[in-house]
Amino acid sequence: MNVQRSPNKKTLFTAAVLGLFSGLLLSIPLSRSLIPSTEVPNLVSVSNPFEGWSSFDNENIVVLGMDAGGGNTDTIFILGIENGETSIIQIPRDSYIDSRSFGSMKANALHARGGPDAVKTELTRLMGRPINHHILVNLEGIRTISDLLGGLEVDVPKRLYYQDKSQGLLIDLQPGPQLLKGRELEGFLRWRHDGEGDFGRLDRQQLVLKSLFNKLIKPQHLIRLPALITAAGRNLETDLGPMELGKLITTMGTTELQTSRLKARPFYQNGVSYLDTQWPANVPERGIDSSESSSRRFQLLF
């Protein structure tokens, strides 16, 4: 797995602001579905925000980005914090899985079949670690958060152009460092019209994730984060409670970021293209074993 690290963000000032944010977050009445809002509300004051505070550690969260149709998940990654690092492990959406409950399918279809609980159950088995929680966000929520942050700085790797008049979609980006927000950011994440396919999309997602991480942990944005989440509430769903969200963001702000993705290679089975993904738990979900190779039911693409 390719690993990249962001600069260390540990400063006394950041730590102080993170603590303030923690208390502020507890004052926002978040539950399973966050409250929708069209405006960023005013922050409220709290008393003794540090009481009973502890770090968010040794927990794993699956983050799912919904596709434009609202059924499958375009983005799947595991977020974890351990030993002073925030790790993001990207899972290719076309990964083949043999679900215990729903049979053979691509990983991005699992949420549509069984919801977030099914995703957590299957990924716990495949990743070899407990996936405790989920965060589900759609493209409108990503646009809202990026706009309220003033956009995300991204180095666009090459010319990206695509037009689909039936969907009212136009992606038209020049290469080079630039500030992306709204539909430009959405287009950057959705574009996949070259030979790189899902792998290119994973690379672009990684660029956006690193930019979002580095921007969110800046003090001026941390103190506004409860308001930002509330503003994007109708497009964001999670089983994390207020205390858990506070611990998560507070701990992330004092860590370094490490990003990676699971290795995979494409193959066909019954006329459908999949990715043969190397799962950490070494479960032979779609391994190339002798019985399936001899039956010629699928063809690897190199």
mmCIF file of C-alpha atoms in Angstrom, residues 4-264:
data_model
loop_
_atom_site.group_PDB
_atom_site.id
_atom_site.type_symbol
_atom_site.label_atom_id
_atom_site.label_comp_id
_atom_site.label_asym_id
_atom_site.label_seq_id
_atom_site.Cartn_x
_atom_site.Cartn_y
_atom_site.Cartn_z
ATOM 1 C CA GLN A 4 1.580 9.419 2.451
ATOM 2 C CA ARG A 5 1.686 11.574 5.565
ATOM 3 C CA SER A 6 0.477 15.048 6.211
ATOM 4 C CA PRO A 7 2.532 17.541 8.226
ATOM 5 C CA ASN A 8 2.392 17.276 12.021
ATOM 6 C CA LYS A 9 -0.317 19.590 13.420
ATOM 7 C CA LYS A 10 0.546 19.325 17.097
ATOM 8 C CA THR A 11 0.716 22.759 18.619
ATOM 9 C CA LEU A 12 -0.388 24.103 21.960
ATOM 10 C CA PHE A 13 -2.711 26.553 20.263
ATOM 11 C CA THR A 14 -4.364 23.840 18.216
ATOM 12 C CA ALA A 15 -4.792 21.635 21.263
ATOM 13 C CA ALA A 16 -6.454 24.465 23.165
ATOM 14 C CA VAL A 17 -8.850 25.182 20.336
ATOM 15 C CA LEU A 18 -9.611 21.480 19.968
ATOM 16 C CA GLY A 19 -10.657 21.349 23.576
ATOM 17 C CA LEU A 20 -12.913 24.339 23.073
ATOM 18 C CA PHE A 21 -14.428 22.712 20.020
ATOM 19 C CA SER A 22 -15.086 19.518 21.979
ATOM 20 C CA GLY A 23 -17.298 21.350 24.400
ATOM 21 C CA LEU A 24 -19.026 23.233 21.630
ATOM 22 C CA LEU A 25 -19.798 20.014 19.837
ATOM 23 C CA LEU A 26 -21.456 18.592 22.915
ATOM 24 C CA SER A 27 -23.839 21.500 22.906
ATOM 25 C CA ILE A 28 -25.229 20.574 19.479
ATOM 26 C CA PRO A 29 -28.102 18.059 19.747
ATOM 27 C CA LEU A 30 -26.829 15.463 17.278
ATOM 28 C CA SER A 31 -28.376 12.002 17.132
ATOM 29 C CA ARG A 32 -28.576 9.346 14.468
ATOM 30 C CA SER A 33 -29.631 11.834 11.824
ATOM 31 C CA LEU A 34 -28.210 15.313 12.145
ATOM 32 C CA ILE A 35 -30.596 18.242 12.018
ATOM 33 C CA PRO A 36 -30.999 19.843 8.562
ATOM 34 C CA SER A 37 -30.399 23.533 8.192
ATOM 35 C CA THR A 38 -29.980 26.002 5.348
ATOM 36 C CA GLU A 39 -27.888 28.444 7.361
ATOM 37 C CA VAL A 40 -24.918 28.072 9.654
ATOM 38 C CA PRO A 41 -26.361 28.618 13.155
ATOM 39 C CA ASN A 42 -24.703 30.638 15.879
ATOM 40 C CA LEU A 43 -22.560 28.676 18.304
ATOM 41 C CA VAL A 44 -23.823 28.454 21.856
ATOM 42 C CA SER A 45 -21.892 28.719 25.077
ATOM 43 C CA VAL A 46 -21.342 25.763 27.368
ATOM 44 C CA SER A 47 -20.161 25.283 30.909
ATOM 45 C CA ASN A 48 -17.225 23.055 31.822
ATOM 46 C CA PRO A 49 -16.642 21.610 28.331
ATOM 47 C CA PHE A 50 -13.712 19.443 29.505
ATOM 48 C CA GLU A 51 -15.574 17.459 32.144
ATOM 49 C CA GLY A 52 -15.260 13.707 31.657
ATOM 50 C CA TRP A 53 -13.212 14.119 28.452
ATOM 51 C CA SER A 54 -11.093 11.294 27.044
ATOM 52 C CA SER A 55 -9.483 10.434 23.734
ATOM 53 C CA PHE A 56 -11.062 8.592 20.820
ATOM 54 C CA ASP A 57 -8.732 5.662 20.210
ATOM 55 C CA ASN A 58 -8.775 2.123 18.844
ATOM 56 C CA GLU A 59 -12.085 2.665 17.066
ATOM 57 C CA ASN A 60 -12.790 2.073 13.367
ATOM 58 C CA ILE A 61 -15.429 3.921 11.369
ATOM 59 C CA VAL A 62 -16.586 3.170 7.839
ATOM 60 C CA VAL A 63 -17.276 6.318 5.830
ATOM 61 C CA LEU A 64 -19.604 5.866 2.868
ATOM 62 C CA GLY A 65 -20.137 8.408 0.096
ATOM 63 C CA MET A 66 -23.399 7.911 -1.762
ATOM 64 C CA ASP A 67 -23.389 7.995 -5.556
ATOM 65 C CA ALA A 68 -25.551 10.317 -7.641
ATOM 66 C CA GLY A 69 -28.376 7.752 -7.787
ATOM 67 C CA GLY A 70 -28.531 7.484 -4.006
ATOM 68 C CA GLY A 71 -28.294 3.672 -3.838
ATOM 69 C CA ASN A 72 -24.739 2.426 -4.163
ATOM 70 C CA THR A 73 -21.694 3.909 -2.451
ATOM 71 C CA ASP A 74 -19.115 5.601 -4.671
ATOM 72 C CA THR A 75 -16.675 6.051 -1.798
ATOM 73 C CA ILE A 76 -15.771 3.537 0.920
ATOM 74 C CA PHE A 77 -12.982 4.006 3.431
ATOM 75 C CA ILE A 78 -12.102 2.989 6.961
ATOM 76 C CA LEU A 79 -11.187 5.787 9.370
ATOM 77 C CA GLY A 80 -9.203 4.812 12.449
ATOM 78 C CA ILE A 81 -7.130 6.529 15.134
ATOM 79 C CA GLU A 82 -4.344 4.722 16.956
ATOM 80 C CA ASN A 83 -0.937 5.603 18.455
ATOM 81 C CA GLY A 84 -1.020 9.238 17.398
ATOM 82 C CA GLU A 85 -2.076 8.576 13.795
ATOM 83 C CA THR A 86 -5.300 9.023 11.894
ATOM 84 C CA SER A 87 -5.410 6.321 9.231
ATOM 85 C CA ILE A 88 -7.631 6.256 6.170
ATOM 86 C CA ILE A 89 -7.794 2.965 4.248
ATOM 87 C CA GLN A 90 -9.598 3.249 0.924
ATOM 88 C CA ILE A 91 -11.610 0.269 -0.323
ATOM 89 C CA PRO A 92 -12.166 0.021 -4.100
ATOM 90 C CA ARG A 93 -15.883 0.220 -4.749
ATOM 91 C CA ASP A 94 -15.783 -2.576 -7.370
ATOM 92 C CA SER A 95 -14.189 -5.055 -4.942
ATOM 93 C CA TYR A 96 -15.709 -8.516 -5.218
ATOM 94 C CA ILE A 97 -17.211 -9.846 -1.992
ATOM 95 C CA ASP A 98 -19.101 -13.023 -1.228
ATOM 96 C CA SER A 99 -21.455 -11.644 1.396
ATOM 97 C CA ARG A 100 -22.647 -14.058 4.076
ATOM 98 C CA SER A 101 -26.144 -12.550 3.830
ATOM 99 C CA PHE A 102 -26.581 -11.511 0.183
ATOM 100 C CA GLY A 103 -24.157 -13.598 -1.851
ATOM 101 C CA SER A 104 -21.734 -12.384 -4.504
ATOM 102 C CA MET A 105 -21.668 -8.651 -5.292
ATOM 103 C CA LYS A 106 -19.531 -5.570 -5.588
ATOM 104 C CA ALA A 107 -18.667 -3.820 -2.342
ATOM 105 C CA ASN A 108 -20.449 -0.643 -3.416
ATOM 106 C CA ALA A 109 -23.786 -2.491 -3.657
ATOM 107 C CA LEU A 110 -23.732 -3.810 -0.098
ATOM 108 C CA HIS A 111 -25.252 -0.703 1.491
ATOM 109 C CA ALA A 112 -28.181 -0.756 -0.942
ATOM 110 C CA ARG A 113 -28.913 -4.371 0.015
ATOM 111 C CA GLY A 114 -28.485 -4.300 3.774
ATOM 112 C CA GLY A 115 -27.797 -0.749 4.952
ATOM 113 C CA PRO A 116 -24.874 0.398 7.101
ATOM 114 C CA ASP A 117 -25.155 -2.532 9.525
ATOM 115 C CA ALA A 118 -24.533 -4.989 6.692
ATOM 116 C CA VAL A 119 -21.534 -2.952 5.565
ATOM 117 C CA LYS A 120 -20.061 -2.934 9.079
ATOM 118 C CA THR A 121 -20.610 -6.677 9.490
ATOM 119 C CA GLU A 122 -18.966 -7.635 6.198
ATOM 120 C CA LEU A 123 -16.041 -5.226 6.527
ATOM 121 C CA THR A 124 -15.383 -6.379 10.089
ATOM 122 C CA ARG A 125 -14.910 -9.875 8.682
ATOM 123 C CA LEU A 126 -12.858 -8.825 5.641
ATOM 124 C CA MET A 127 -10.675 -6.216 7.331
ATOM 125 C CA GLY A 128 -9.912 -8.396 10.350
ATOM 126 C CA ARG A 129 -10.824 -5.605 12.761
ATOM 127 C CA PRO A 130 -14.097 -4.461 14.348
ATOM 128 C CA ILE A 131 -15.831 -1.706 12.368
ATOM 129 C CA ASN A 132 -17.693 0.041 15.155
ATOM 130 C CA HIS A 133 -19.508 2.959 13.516
ATOM 131 C CA HIS A 134 -20.549 4.504 10.220
ATOM 132 C CA ILE A 135 -20.817 7.929 8.633
ATOM 133 C CA LEU A 136 -22.922 8.242 5.484
ATOM 134 C CA VAL A 137 -22.713 11.375 3.334
ATOM 135 C CA ASN A 138 -24.008 12.238 -0.134
ATOM 136 C CA LEU A 139 -22.610 14.542 -2.795
ATOM 137 C CA GLU A 140 -24.760 17.488 -1.760
ATOM 138 C CA GLY A 141 -23.362 17.232 1.746
ATOM 139 C CA ILE A 142 -19.800 17.253 0.376
ATOM 140 C CA ARG A 143 -20.603 20.348 -1.697
ATOM 141 C CA THR A 144 -22.133 22.100 1.318
ATOM 142 C CA ILE A 145 -19.206 21.428 3.651
ATOM 143 C CA SER A 146 -16.619 22.406 1.037
ATOM 144 C CA ASP A 147 -18.469 25.650 0.276
ATOM 145 C CA LEU A 148 -18.717 26.584 3.945
ATOM 146 C CA LEU A 149 -14.985 25.919 4.313
ATOM 147 C CA GLY A 150 -14.287 28.218 1.391
ATOM 148 C CA GLY A 151 -13.299 25.333 -0.890
ATOM 149 C CA LEU A 152 -10.506 22.752 -0.823
ATOM 150 C CA GLU A 153 -7.004 23.226 -2.247
ATOM 151 C CA VAL A 154 -6.350 20.405 -4.718
ATOM 152 C CA ASP A 155 -3.575 19.868 -7.268
ATOM 153 C CA VAL A 156 -5.581 18.597 -10.256
ATOM 154 C CA PRO A 157 -3.251 16.029 -11.881
ATOM 155 C CA LYS A 158 -4.423 16.428 -15.492
ATOM 156 C CA ARG A 159 -7.084 17.886 -17.768
ATOM 157 C CA LEU A 160 -10.502 16.549 -16.782
ATOM 158 C CA TYR A 161 -13.388 17.057 -19.198
ATOM 159 C CA TYR A 162 -16.711 15.262 -19.478
ATOM 160 C CA GLN A 163 -20.232 16.328 -20.397
ATOM 161 C CA ASP A 164 -23.484 14.428 -19.930
ATOM 162 C CA LYS A 165 -26.392 16.610 -21.028
ATOM 163 C CA SER A 166 -28.958 14.048 -19.863
ATOM 164 C CA GLN A 167 -27.717 14.477 -16.265
ATOM 165 C CA GLY A 168 -26.924 18.161 -16.606
ATOM 166 C CA LEU A 169 -23.323 17.244 -15.779
ATOM 167 C CA LEU A 170 -20.290 19.199 -16.973
ATOM 168 C CA ILE A 171 -16.793 18.491 -15.670
ATOM 169 C CA ASP A 172 -14.240 20.928 -17.034
ATOM 170 C CA LEU A 173 -11.039 21.258 -14.982
ATOM 171 C CA GLN A 174 -7.550 22.341 -15.999
ATOM 172 C CA PRO A 175 -4.452 20.721 -14.439
ATOM 173 C CA GLY A 176 -2.603 22.375 -11.560
ATOM 174 C CA PRO A 177 -3.172 23.595 -7.969
ATOM 175 C CA GLN A 178 -6.541 25.284 -7.492
ATOM 176 C CA LEU A 179 -9.381 25.878 -5.056
ATOM 177 C CA LEU A 180 -12.295 23.514 -5.697
ATOM 178 C CA LYS A 181 -15.761 23.926 -4.262
ATOM 179 C CA GLY A 182 -19.335 22.983 -5.056
ATOM 180 C CA ARG A 183 -19.914 21.257 -8.364
ATOM 181 C CA GLU A 184 -16.273 21.574 -9.399
ATOM 182 C CA LEU A 185 -15.276 19.469 -6.406
ATOM 183 C CA GLU A 186 -18.098 17.029 -7.125
ATOM 184 C CA GLY A 187 -16.914 16.694 -10.727
ATOM 185 C CA PHE A 188 -13.343 16.084 -9.593
ATOM 186 C CA LEU A 189 -14.556 13.234 -7.376
ATOM 187 C CA ARG A 190 -16.921 11.714 -9.946
ATOM 188 C CA TRP A 191 -14.727 11.835 -13.058
ATOM 189 C CA ARG A 192 -13.502 8.436 -14.245
ATOM 190 C CA HIS A 193 -13.397 8.643 -18.025
ATOM 191 C CA ASP A 194 -9.939 7.295 -18.751
ATOM 192 C CA GLY A 195 -8.078 4.011 -18.627
ATOM 193 C CA GLU A 196 -7.444 4.324 -14.888
ATOM 194 C CA GLY A 197 -11.113 3.761 -13.963
ATOM 195 C CA ASP A 198 -11.707 3.175 -10.258
ATOM 196 C CA PHE A 199 -7.989 3.413 -9.421
ATOM 197 C CA GLY A 200 -7.803 6.963 -10.753
ATOM 198 C CA ARG A 201 -10.897 7.877 -8.767
ATOM 199 C CA LEU A 202 -9.286 6.499 -5.599
ATOM 200 C CA ASP A 203 -6.217 8.676 -6.212
ATOM 201 C CA ARG A 204 -8.411 11.774 -6.592
ATOM 202 C CA GLN A 205 -10.418 10.893 -3.490
ATOM 203 C CA GLN A 206 -7.150 10.657 -1.568
ATOM 204 C CA LEU A 207 -6.159 14.168 -2.651
ATOM 205 C CA VAL A 208 -9.505 15.533 -1.448
ATOM 206 C CA LEU A 209 -9.385 13.617 1.849
ATOM 207 C CA LYS A 210 -5.956 14.992 2.700
ATOM 208 C CA SER A 211 -7.021 18.537 1.825
ATOM 209 C CA LEU A 212 -10.209 18.204 3.903
ATOM 210 C CA PHE A 213 -8.290 16.802 6.890
ATOM 211 C CA ASN A 214 -5.710 19.579 6.804
ATOM 212 C CA LYS A 215 -8.377 22.257 6.534
ATOM 213 C CA LEU A 216 -10.744 20.926 9.197
ATOM 214 C CA ILE A 217 -8.053 20.787 11.896
ATOM 215 C CA LYS A 218 -7.152 24.438 11.472
ATOM 216 C CA PRO A 219 -8.321 26.350 14.583
ATOM 217 C CA GLN A 220 -10.540 28.779 12.645
ATOM 218 C CA HIS A 221 -12.477 25.862 11.167
ATOM 219 C CA LEU A 222 -12.517 23.624 14.246
ATOM 220 C CA ILE A 223 -14.504 26.146 16.271
ATOM 221 C CA ARG A 224 -17.086 26.315 13.461
ATOM 222 C CA LEU A 225 -17.330 22.568 12.835
ATOM 223 C CA PRO A 226 -20.522 21.920 14.844
ATOM 224 C CA ALA A 227 -22.251 24.601 12.803
ATOM 225 C CA LEU A 228 -20.844 23.198 9.570
ATOM 226 C CA ILE A 229 -22.094 19.696 10.372
ATOM 227 C CA THR A 230 -25.521 21.012 11.327
ATOM 228 C CA ALA A 231 -25.745 22.943 8.055
ATOM 229 C CA ALA A 232 -25.014 19.736 6.128
ATOM 230 C CA GLY A 233 -27.222 17.672 8.442
ATOM 231 C CA ARG A 234 -29.839 16.451 5.987
ATOM 232 C CA ASN A 235 -27.071 14.976 3.826
ATOM 233 C CA LEU A 236 -25.171 13.328 6.678
ATOM 234 C CA GLU A 237 -26.192 10.309 8.777
ATOM 235 C CA THR A 238 -24.198 8.626 11.540
ATOM 236 C CA ASP A 239 -24.590 6.366 14.545
ATOM 237 C CA LEU A 240 -21.984 8.387 16.465
ATOM 238 C CA GLY A 241 -23.368 10.364 19.373
ATOM 239 C CA PRO A 242 -22.285 13.895 20.375
ATOM 240 C CA MET A 243 -19.628 12.686 22.841
ATOM 241 C CA GLU A 244 -18.174 10.249 20.301
ATOM 242 C CA LEU A 245 -18.089 12.859 17.548
ATOM 243 C CA GLY A 246 -16.370 15.257 19.905
ATOM 244 C CA LYS A 247 -13.744 12.693 20.839
ATOM 245 C CA LEU A 248 -13.197 11.771 17.176
ATOM 246 C CA ILE A 249 -12.593 15.295 15.877
ATOM 247 C CA THR A 250 -10.605 16.354 18.936
ATOM 248 C CA THR A 251 -8.263 13.382 18.653
ATOM 249 C CA MET A 252 -7.882 13.721 14.871
ATOM 250 C CA GLY A 253 -6.709 17.287 15.313
ATOM 251 C CA THR A 254 -3.660 16.197 17.321
ATOM 252 C CA THR A 255 -2.564 13.364 15.013
ATOM 253 C CA GLU A 256 -0.759 12.873 11.734
ATOM 254 C CA LEU A 257 -2.663 11.589 8.715
ATOM 255 C CA GLN A 258 -1.750 8.343 6.968
ATOM 256 C CA THR A 259 -3.615 7.330 3.797
ATOM 257 C CA SER A 260 -3.494 4.029 1.923
ATOM 258 C CA ARG A 261 -5.674 1.829 -0.243
ATOM 259 C CA LEU A 262 -6.183 -1.883 -0.582
ATOM 260 C CA LYS A 263 -4.377 -3.503 -3.493
ATOM 261 C CA ALA A 264 -6.606 -4.960 -6.197
#
